Structures are given as C-alpha cells and as structure tokens.
Coordinates of C-alpha atoms in Angstrom, one line a residue:
Chain P
M1 CA 95.0 -49.9 155.4
N2 CA 92.9 -47.3 157.2
K3 CA 94.3 -43.9 157.8
T4 CA 94.7 -42.0 161.1
K5 CA 93.1 -38.6 160.9
V6 CA 94.2 -35.5 162.9
T7 CA 92.0 -32.4 163.1
K8 CA 92.5 -29.3 165.1
D9 CA 90.1 -27.5 167.3
L10 CA 91.8 -24.2 167.9
E11 CA 89.2 -22.8 170.2
N12 CA 89.7 -25.6 172.6
K13 CA 93.4 -26.2 172.0
T14 CA 92.5 -29.7 171.1
L15 CA 93.9 -32.1 168.6
I16 CA 91.5 -34.9 167.6
I17 CA 93.1 -38.1 166.5
E18 CA 90.7 -40.6 164.9
R19 CA 90.9 -44.0 163.5
V20 CA 88.4 -46.7 162.7
F21 CA 89.4 -50.3 163.5
D22 CA 87.8 -53.4 162.1
A23 CA 87.2 -54.9 165.6
P24 CA 84.5 -54.7 168.3
V25 CA 84.8 -52.0 171.0
E26 CA 85.7 -54.6 173.7
S27 CA 88.8 -55.7 171.8
V28 CA 90.1 -52.2 171.1
W29 CA 89.4 -51.4 174.8
S30 CA 91.5 -54.3 176.0
F31 CA 94.6 -52.9 174.2
Y32 CA 94.5 -50.0 176.7
A33 CA 93.3 -52.0 179.7
I34 CA 95.6 -55.0 179.7
K35 CA 99.3 -54.4 180.4
E36 CA 100.8 -56.9 177.8
K37 CA 98.5 -55.7 175.1
F38 CA 99.2 -52.0 175.8
E39 CA 102.9 -52.7 175.7
A40 CA 102.5 -54.4 172.3
W41 CA 101.2 -51.4 170.5
W42 CA 101.9 -48.1 172.4
G43 CA 105.4 -47.5 170.9
P44 CA 105.3 -46.3 167.3
E45 CA 107.1 -48.3 164.6
G46 CA 110.6 -49.2 165.8
W47 CA 109.9 -48.3 169.4
E48 CA 109.4 -50.9 172.1
T49 CA 107.3 -50.2 175.2
T50 CA 107.8 -51.5 178.7
T51 CA 105.8 -50.5 181.8
K52 CA 107.2 -50.1 185.3
A53 CA 103.7 -49.6 186.7
F54 CA 100.4 -50.5 185.2
D55 CA 97.1 -49.8 186.9
F56 CA 94.4 -49.0 184.4
S57 CA 91.7 -47.9 186.9
P58 CA 90.4 -44.5 188.1
G59 CA 93.3 -42.9 190.1
G60 CA 95.7 -45.5 188.7
K61 CA 99.1 -44.8 187.0
I62 CA 100.8 -46.2 184.0
H63 CA 104.5 -45.6 184.0
Y64 CA 105.8 -46.5 180.6
G65 CA 109.1 -46.3 178.8
M66 CA 109.7 -46.4 175.0
T67 CA 113.0 -47.4 173.5
C68 CA 114.0 -47.0 169.9
V69 CA 115.2 -50.3 168.7
D70 CA 115.3 -49.5 165.0
E71 CA 118.9 -48.8 163.7
N72 CA 117.5 -46.9 160.7
Q73 CA 116.1 -44.2 162.9
T74 CA 119.7 -43.0 163.4
E75 CA 119.0 -39.9 165.6
W76 CA 116.7 -41.9 167.9
F77 CA 118.3 -45.4 167.9
G78 CA 118.9 -46.5 171.5
K79 CA 117.1 -43.5 173.0
Q80 CA 114.5 -43.9 175.7
S81 CA 111.7 -41.7 176.7
W82 CA 109.5 -42.1 179.7
G83 CA 105.9 -41.0 180.4
L84 CA 103.5 -41.2 183.2
M85 CA 99.8 -41.6 182.5
E86 CA 97.4 -40.8 185.3
I87 CA 93.9 -42.1 184.8
D88 CA 91.2 -39.7 186.0
S89 CA 88.1 -41.6 185.1
I90 CA 86.9 -44.7 183.3
E91 CA 83.6 -45.8 181.7
E92 CA 84.4 -49.3 180.5
N93 CA 84.2 -49.8 176.8
K94 CA 83.1 -46.2 176.3
N95 CA 85.8 -43.7 177.3
F96 CA 88.5 -42.8 179.7
V97 CA 90.2 -39.5 180.8
A98 CA 93.8 -39.3 181.6
H99 CA 96.7 -36.9 182.0
D100 CA 100.0 -37.7 180.4
F101 CA 103.3 -36.3 181.7
F102 CA 106.9 -36.5 180.6
C103 CA 108.9 -38.1 183.4
S104 CA 112.3 -39.6 184.3
P105 CA 112.9 -43.4 184.4
D106 CA 112.1 -43.4 188.1
G107 CA 108.8 -41.7 187.5
T108 CA 109.5 -38.2 188.6
I109 CA 107.4 -35.8 186.5
D110 CA 109.2 -33.3 184.3
Q111 CA 107.5 -30.0 185.2
S112 CA 109.3 -28.1 182.5
M113 CA 107.3 -30.0 179.8
P114 CA 103.6 -29.5 179.3
A115 CA 101.2 -32.1 180.6
Q116 CA 98.5 -33.3 178.2
K117 CA 95.0 -34.2 179.0
F118 CA 93.6 -37.1 176.9
V119 CA 89.9 -38.0 176.5
V120 CA 89.8 -41.3 174.7
E121 CA 86.4 -42.4 173.3
F122 CA 85.4 -45.8 171.8
H123 CA 82.4 -45.6 169.5
D124 CA 80.7 -48.7 168.1
E125 CA 80.0 -48.4 164.4
N126 CA 78.2 -51.6 163.4
G127 CA 80.7 -53.9 165.0
R128 CA 83.7 -51.7 164.1
T129 CA 85.3 -49.2 166.5
R130 CA 86.0 -45.5 166.0
L131 CA 88.7 -44.6 168.4
V132 CA 88.7 -40.9 169.1
N133 CA 91.6 -39.4 171.1
R134 CA 91.1 -35.8 172.1
S135 CA 94.4 -34.4 173.2
I136 CA 94.2 -31.1 175.0
L137 CA 97.5 -29.1 174.6
D138 CA 97.9 -26.9 177.6
S139 CA 100.1 -26.5 180.6
A140 CA 99.0 -25.2 184.0
E141 CA 101.0 -22.0 183.6
K142 CA 99.3 -21.3 180.4
I143 CA 95.8 -21.9 181.8
E144 CA 96.5 -19.2 184.4
M145 CA 97.6 -16.9 181.6
L146 CA 94.4 -17.6 179.7
V147 CA 92.2 -16.9 182.7
E148 CA 93.9 -13.5 182.9
M149 CA 93.4 -12.9 179.2
G150 CA 89.9 -14.2 179.4
M151 CA 88.8 -10.9 181.0
I152 CA 89.4 -9.2 177.7
E153 CA 86.3 -9.3 175.5
G154 CA 87.2 -10.9 172.2
F155 CA 85.9 -10.4 168.7
N156 CA 84.3 -12.9 166.4
S157 CA 86.9 -15.4 165.2
Q158 CA 88.4 -15.5 161.8
M159 CA 88.9 -19.1 162.3
N160 CA 88.1 -20.2 158.8
K161 CA 90.5 -17.8 157.3
L162 CA 93.2 -18.7 159.7
E163 CA 92.5 -22.4 159.0
V164 CA 93.4 -21.6 155.4
L165 CA 96.5 -19.8 156.6
L166 CA 97.5 -22.8 158.7
Q167 CA 97.1 -25.1 155.7
D168 CA 99.7 -23.2 153.6
Chain D
M1 CA 109.4 -39.0 167.6
V2 CA 107.7 -35.7 167.2
E3 CA 105.8 -35.9 170.4
Y4 CA 108.9 -35.3 172.5
N5 CA 110.5 -32.8 170.1
H6 CA 107.7 -30.5 169.2
I7 CA 104.9 -30.7 171.7
Q8 CA 106.2 -27.6 173.5
N9 CA 106.1 -25.5 170.4
L10 CA 102.7 -26.8 169.5
D11 CA 101.6 -26.0 173.0
S12 CA 102.5 -22.4 172.8
I13 CA 101.2 -22.0 169.2
F14 CA 97.9 -23.6 170.2
H15 CA 97.7 -21.3 173.2
S16 CA 98.2 -18.3 171.0
L17 CA 95.6 -19.4 168.5
S18 CA 93.0 -20.3 171.1
D19 CA 92.1 -16.6 171.5
P20 CA 89.8 -15.1 168.8
T21 CA 91.4 -11.6 169.1
R22 CA 94.8 -13.1 168.6
R23 CA 93.6 -15.0 165.6
D24 CA 92.1 -11.8 164.2
I25 CA 95.4 -9.9 164.8
L26 CA 97.3 -12.7 162.9
H27 CA 94.8 -12.6 160.1
R28 CA 95.3 -8.8 159.8
I29 CA 99.0 -8.9 159.7
A30 CA 99.0 -11.8 157.3
Q31 CA 97.7 -9.2 154.8
G32 CA 100.7 -6.9 155.5
E33 CA 102.7 -5.1 158.1
H34 CA 100.8 -3.0 160.7
S35 CA 102.0 -0.7 163.4
V36 CA 101.0 -1.4 166.9
S37 CA 98.8 1.7 167.0
E38 CA 97.1 0.7 163.8
L39 CA 96.2 -2.6 165.4
V40 CA 95.0 -1.0 168.6
A41 CA 92.7 1.3 166.5
Q42 CA 91.0 -1.8 165.1
Y43 CA 89.8 -3.1 168.4
D44 CA 87.6 -2.0 171.2
V45 CA 90.0 -2.8 173.9
S46 CA 92.9 -1.0 175.6
F47 CA 96.4 -0.5 174.2
A48 CA 97.6 -2.6 177.2
A49 CA 95.3 -5.5 176.2
I50 CA 96.5 -5.5 172.6
S51 CA 100.1 -5.2 173.7
K52 CA 99.6 -8.3 175.9
H53 CA 98.2 -10.3 173.0
L54 CA 101.2 -9.3 170.9
K55 CA 103.5 -10.5 173.6
V56 CA 101.8 -13.9 173.5
L57 CA 102.1 -14.1 169.8
Q58 CA 105.7 -13.0 169.9
K59 CA 106.5 -15.6 172.5
A60 CA 105.1 -18.3 170.2
S61 CA 107.3 -16.9 167.4
L62 CA 104.1 -16.2 165.3
I63 CA 105.0 -12.5 164.8
R64 CA 108.0 -10.3 164.5
K65 CA 108.3 -6.8 165.9
R66 CA 110.7 -4.1 164.6
K67 CA 111.2 -0.4 165.5
E68 CA 110.7 2.2 162.8
G69 CA 111.3 5.7 164.3
K70 CA 108.9 6.0 167.1
K71 CA 106.6 3.2 165.8
Y72 CA 106.7 -0.5 166.4
M73 CA 105.9 -2.5 163.3
I74 CA 104.4 -6.0 163.4
T75 CA 104.8 -8.6 160.7
L76 CA 103.9 -12.2 160.5
A77 CA 106.7 -14.7 161.1
P78 CA 106.3 -16.8 158.0
N79 CA 107.7 -20.1 159.1
T80 CA 106.0 -20.7 162.4
L81 CA 102.5 -21.6 161.1
K82 CA 104.1 -23.7 158.4
S83 CA 106.3 -25.6 160.9
A84 CA 103.2 -26.0 163.2
D85 CA 101.6 -27.9 160.3
E86 CA 104.7 -29.9 159.8
Y87 CA 104.7 -30.8 163.5
L88 CA 101.1 -31.8 163.2
E89 CA 101.9 -34.0 160.2
Q90 CA 104.7 -35.7 162.1
Y91 CA 102.4 -36.1 165.1
R92 CA 99.8 -37.7 162.8
Q93 CA 102.4 -40.1 161.4
M94 CA 103.4 -41.1 164.9
W95 CA 99.8 -42.0 165.7
Q96 CA 99.3 -43.6 162.4
S97 CA 102.3 -45.9 163.1
R98 CA 100.9 -46.7 166.5
H99 CA 97.5 -47.4 165.1
D100 CA 98.9 -49.6 162.3
K101 CA 100.4 -51.8 165.0
L102 CA 97.2 -51.9 166.9
A103 CA 95.2 -52.8 163.7
I104 CA 97.6 -55.7 163.0
L105 CA 97.3 -57.0 166.6
L106 CA 93.5 -56.8 166.5
E107 CA 93.5 -58.7 163.2
K108 CA 95.7 -61.4 164.7
E109 CA 93.4 -61.7 167.7
R110 CA 90.5 -62.2 165.4
H111 CA 92.1 -65.1 163.7
H112 CA 92.9 -66.8 167.0
E113 CA 89.3 -66.7 168.1

C-alpha cells in the first residue's frame, strides 16, 4: 500500500501531509464533502467518528467527535476527543481552506489549545489523486509574538544544517 | 493519538524554528556551549533582541541556560529536537492510518460502480 509522507516547512511553520490515491479527484473530494463518507474515514485505526454538525460549505462548521473503540489501545480505549472544523473557502474538486479547533462535546472551542489552519489540495495525476494537506501550526498568541519579533532583521538561514540536526 | 498529545509541543517548537536567527543560534550551540555575550557578538542586533530569541528557545525547551560566575551559558537541550521528530513520526502514522482507511473505502467504491 501507498505511504503517507510528511515533510516540514520550518520557514512557514507548515507540515505537509501527502498521499496519492488510486481514484479520481471527485471520489476523494466526496469523502470530505459528504457526512457519512467523512465519518467513515476521519478517525484513525480503532477510532470511530460521529458528527454533531456537518456543513461542508464556505462558512460552514463540522463538529466531530472521535471515540477509541479498540481495546488494544489501552491508554485510549473509551476516550473521546472533539474537534470543530470551520470551513473558510471551497473550490470544488480543487481545494478547501479550514481552521481546526479542539473543543468540548457541546462545541465550545478550547482556547488553551492551538488552532490549526489547513489547506487541503486535490491534484489530478492521470486519473489518480494526490491529496496534499498543509497544516499550519500556529496559535493567535504566537502570531502576535512573531510580528513583534519580525522587526528584528534576521540572518540567512542554516536551514539545511538544522534539517540534519532535526533528523538525528 | 499524537495529535492531541503533542500538537502543543510541536506548535512551540515550530514557532521557535520559524525564525532564521533562532535556527542560527541553535546551530551554533549545537557545536558547543556558548555564553550569552558570545552569542550576542555573532549578530548584528541588540543584546535585548538576542535575549528575546533565547527566551523563545528556552520556552520551547530547545536550549538550557546555566549561570557560571557572572556569565550565562547556553547549551542545546538534546532531547527536544529528537522528541519533535518522534512526534512527527507519530503524527505521520496517524495520518497514514486515516489514509489507509480512505484508500480501502475508495477501492470499495470503485468495485461497486
């Protein structure tokens, strides 16, 4: 089976998650856009997903809960975690932009946890689909901090060397 | 479920590493311990600016600071970058598991057509 690849873009605080699926773009898209299909795959292995709200349209919200139903995942079994995805924009069968928040079962956003911005792209590759999920790791507080620090002129990055360091 | 455990740590590590000066500082101290003033001397910015960068790095547990007489010495915290990569690998596995499910469902759908 195909492998999911994760790459880091430090400069942009972005994790890029990629996978190629042997299916046309429209099919892959439908697994985000249709409630029952989304619920069928969103939870990782051993986790079941239900949605309390599902509106996959610009400005719409998806309030989802994942429950661990796998007894072998001892520390997680029976645990639930809730998330709220807010859809910013949609270009059908091409991409969508969303924010993902941690929340309570009633949908109240947990402000103590960072929100993530997702840009999800669907690329046609001769009838197959490359699904690219750009996950931007940052919280509002930290953006402010960065603006403050941005006034300081930086030096050329040692990114490659640090990449090596990160791979240790 | 790494996402819920470690995303906060990754968030602060990524924030720290998004700045080229901070990456440069980390690279320097990865070669060995430096005093704060030695670090300041390497850059064309104020002491306050470097001190601020060091605070960010310290908050993300990427560096350690100790006092030696009148000097502050900075070392690399060895485990943070390593655990960042472990988080990333767990994160990747979570997505892999999600994607494997999706691949199977797409395959099923194809056979039903």
